[in-house]
XYZ file of C-alpha atoms in Angstrom:
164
model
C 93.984 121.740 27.075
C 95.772 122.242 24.291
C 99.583 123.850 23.614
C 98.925 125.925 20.638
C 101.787 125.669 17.464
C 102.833 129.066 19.155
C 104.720 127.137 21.808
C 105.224 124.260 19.868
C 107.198 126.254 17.271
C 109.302 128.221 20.298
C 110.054 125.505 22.254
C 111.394 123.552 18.995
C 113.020 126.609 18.038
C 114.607 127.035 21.360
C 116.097 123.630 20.966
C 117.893 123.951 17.481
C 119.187 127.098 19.001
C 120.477 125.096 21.857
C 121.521 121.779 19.653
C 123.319 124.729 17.255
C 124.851 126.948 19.559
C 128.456 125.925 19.616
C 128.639 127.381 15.707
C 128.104 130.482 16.971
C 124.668 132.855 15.893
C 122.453 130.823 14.435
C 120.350 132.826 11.754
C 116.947 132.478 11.792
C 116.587 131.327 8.334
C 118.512 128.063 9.122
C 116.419 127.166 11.715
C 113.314 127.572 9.502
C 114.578 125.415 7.173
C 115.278 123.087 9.621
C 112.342 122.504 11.581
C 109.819 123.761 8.668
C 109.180 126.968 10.114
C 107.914 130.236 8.594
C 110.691 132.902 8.790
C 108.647 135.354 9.401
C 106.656 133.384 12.089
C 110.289 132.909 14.039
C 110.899 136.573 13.854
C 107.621 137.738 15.553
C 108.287 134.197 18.281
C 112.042 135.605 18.586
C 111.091 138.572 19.277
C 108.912 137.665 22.391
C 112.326 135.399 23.800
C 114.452 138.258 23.476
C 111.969 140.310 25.723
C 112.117 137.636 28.233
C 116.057 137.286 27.842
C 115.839 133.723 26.873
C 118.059 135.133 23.719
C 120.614 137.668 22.738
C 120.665 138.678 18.865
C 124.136 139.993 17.007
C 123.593 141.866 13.928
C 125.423 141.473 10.398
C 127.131 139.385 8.623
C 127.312 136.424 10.824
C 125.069 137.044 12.697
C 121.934 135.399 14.210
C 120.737 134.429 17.721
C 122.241 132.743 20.686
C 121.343 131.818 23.518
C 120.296 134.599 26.293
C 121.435 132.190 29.247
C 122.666 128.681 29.789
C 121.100 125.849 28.202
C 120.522 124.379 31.617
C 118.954 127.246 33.194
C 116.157 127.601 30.298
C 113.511 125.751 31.059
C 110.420 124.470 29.044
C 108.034 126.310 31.139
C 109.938 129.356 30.145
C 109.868 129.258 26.637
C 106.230 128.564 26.753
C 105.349 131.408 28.942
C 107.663 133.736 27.071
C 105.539 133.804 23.873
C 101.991 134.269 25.980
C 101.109 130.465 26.063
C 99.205 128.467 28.979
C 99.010 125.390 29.394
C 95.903 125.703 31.840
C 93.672 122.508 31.312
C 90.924 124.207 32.510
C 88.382 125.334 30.107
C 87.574 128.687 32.173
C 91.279 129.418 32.475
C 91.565 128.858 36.259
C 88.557 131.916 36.714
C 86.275 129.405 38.455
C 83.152 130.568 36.035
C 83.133 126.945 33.757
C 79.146 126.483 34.704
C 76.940 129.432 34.374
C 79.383 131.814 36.451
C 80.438 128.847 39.018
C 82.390 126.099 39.505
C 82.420 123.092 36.793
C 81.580 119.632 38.758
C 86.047 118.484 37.615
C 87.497 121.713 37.786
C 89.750 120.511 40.598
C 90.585 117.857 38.152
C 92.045 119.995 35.900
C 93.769 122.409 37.687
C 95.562 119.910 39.113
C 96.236 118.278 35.880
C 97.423 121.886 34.915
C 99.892 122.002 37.827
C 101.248 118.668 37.011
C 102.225 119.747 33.693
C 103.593 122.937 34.494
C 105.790 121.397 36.737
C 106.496 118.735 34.344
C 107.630 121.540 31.707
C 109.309 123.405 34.426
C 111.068 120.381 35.487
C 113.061 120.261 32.133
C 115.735 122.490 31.021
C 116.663 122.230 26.744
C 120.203 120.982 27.996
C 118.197 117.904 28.925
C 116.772 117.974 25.721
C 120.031 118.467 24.100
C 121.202 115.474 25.472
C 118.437 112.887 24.770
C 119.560 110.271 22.180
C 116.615 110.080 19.658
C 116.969 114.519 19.930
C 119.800 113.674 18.808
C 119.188 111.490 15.595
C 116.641 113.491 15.014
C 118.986 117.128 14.921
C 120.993 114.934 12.649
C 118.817 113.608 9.969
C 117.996 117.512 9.777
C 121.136 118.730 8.831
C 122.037 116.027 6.541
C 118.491 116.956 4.727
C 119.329 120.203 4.764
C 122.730 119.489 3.243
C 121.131 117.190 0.962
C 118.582 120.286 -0.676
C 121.810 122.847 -0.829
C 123.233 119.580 -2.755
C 120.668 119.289 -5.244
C 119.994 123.307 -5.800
C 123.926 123.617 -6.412
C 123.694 120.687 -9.052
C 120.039 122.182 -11.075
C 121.902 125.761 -11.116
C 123.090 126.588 -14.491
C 127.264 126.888 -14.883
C 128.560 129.647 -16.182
C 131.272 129.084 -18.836
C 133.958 131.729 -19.738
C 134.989 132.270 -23.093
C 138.095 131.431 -23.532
């Protein structure tokens, strides 16, 4: 079982959203450069959420992406299954054909390994997340590094002088 950097990158995406939403829509570019994620990777994943409702899009200037519901009423789970992921442990993907068309010796194992971490995932909402201390230090260091590069391209950028 593996969760693929499909959900990874939607369920950390999800969370800026939810760390950033009190500065209203949050363009996607600023949570690429945040978390390291391709732009145009976040618009395909973005577009899946916004299918599902998990967020609401305003156009122009200003605009961006908030939130489709409460922060306590998305869960993990959600995000995941939004953008097409599983997070089945099974290696027939709960069909029952693992050996030669039958049963696998463990798959009871795993499914219920599978259920436990759905229900895990299910079990925790991004205002949870929000409100975890190193999520916290971590959303932090990000937007001072962030800062930090807009910083150091304003300083390399050539001044313009006017004649006077």
């Amino acid at each position: 079982m593996r969760l693929t950097t499909k959900g990874r990158y939607a369920v950390t995406a999800m969370l800026d959203l939810a760390i950033h939403h009190d500065q209203g829509p949050v363009a996607l570019a600023d949570i690429a450069k945040r978390q390291g994620i391709s732009l145009s990777y976040l618009e395909q994943l973005f577009a899946q959420l916004r299918k599902h409702g998990l967020v609401r899009s305003t156009r122009g200037p200003g605009g961006g992406y908030r939130l489709g519901r409460g922060a306590t009423t998305i869960a993990v789970s959600d995000v995941i299954c939004a953008v097409d992921e599983s997070v089945d442990a099974t290696r027939c993907g709960g069909k029952e054909n693992c050996q030669g068309e039958e049963r696998c010796l463990t798959h009871d194992l795993w499914t219920d390994l599978s259920q436990q971490i759905s229900e895990f995932l299910g079990g925790i909402n991004l205002a949870q997340l929000v409100e975890r201390r190193r999520v916290k230090e971590v959303a932090c260091r990000q937007v001072q590094g962030v800062h930090a590069q807009h910083v150091a391209a304003a300083s390399k950028s050539p001044l313009i002088k006017t004649g006077t």
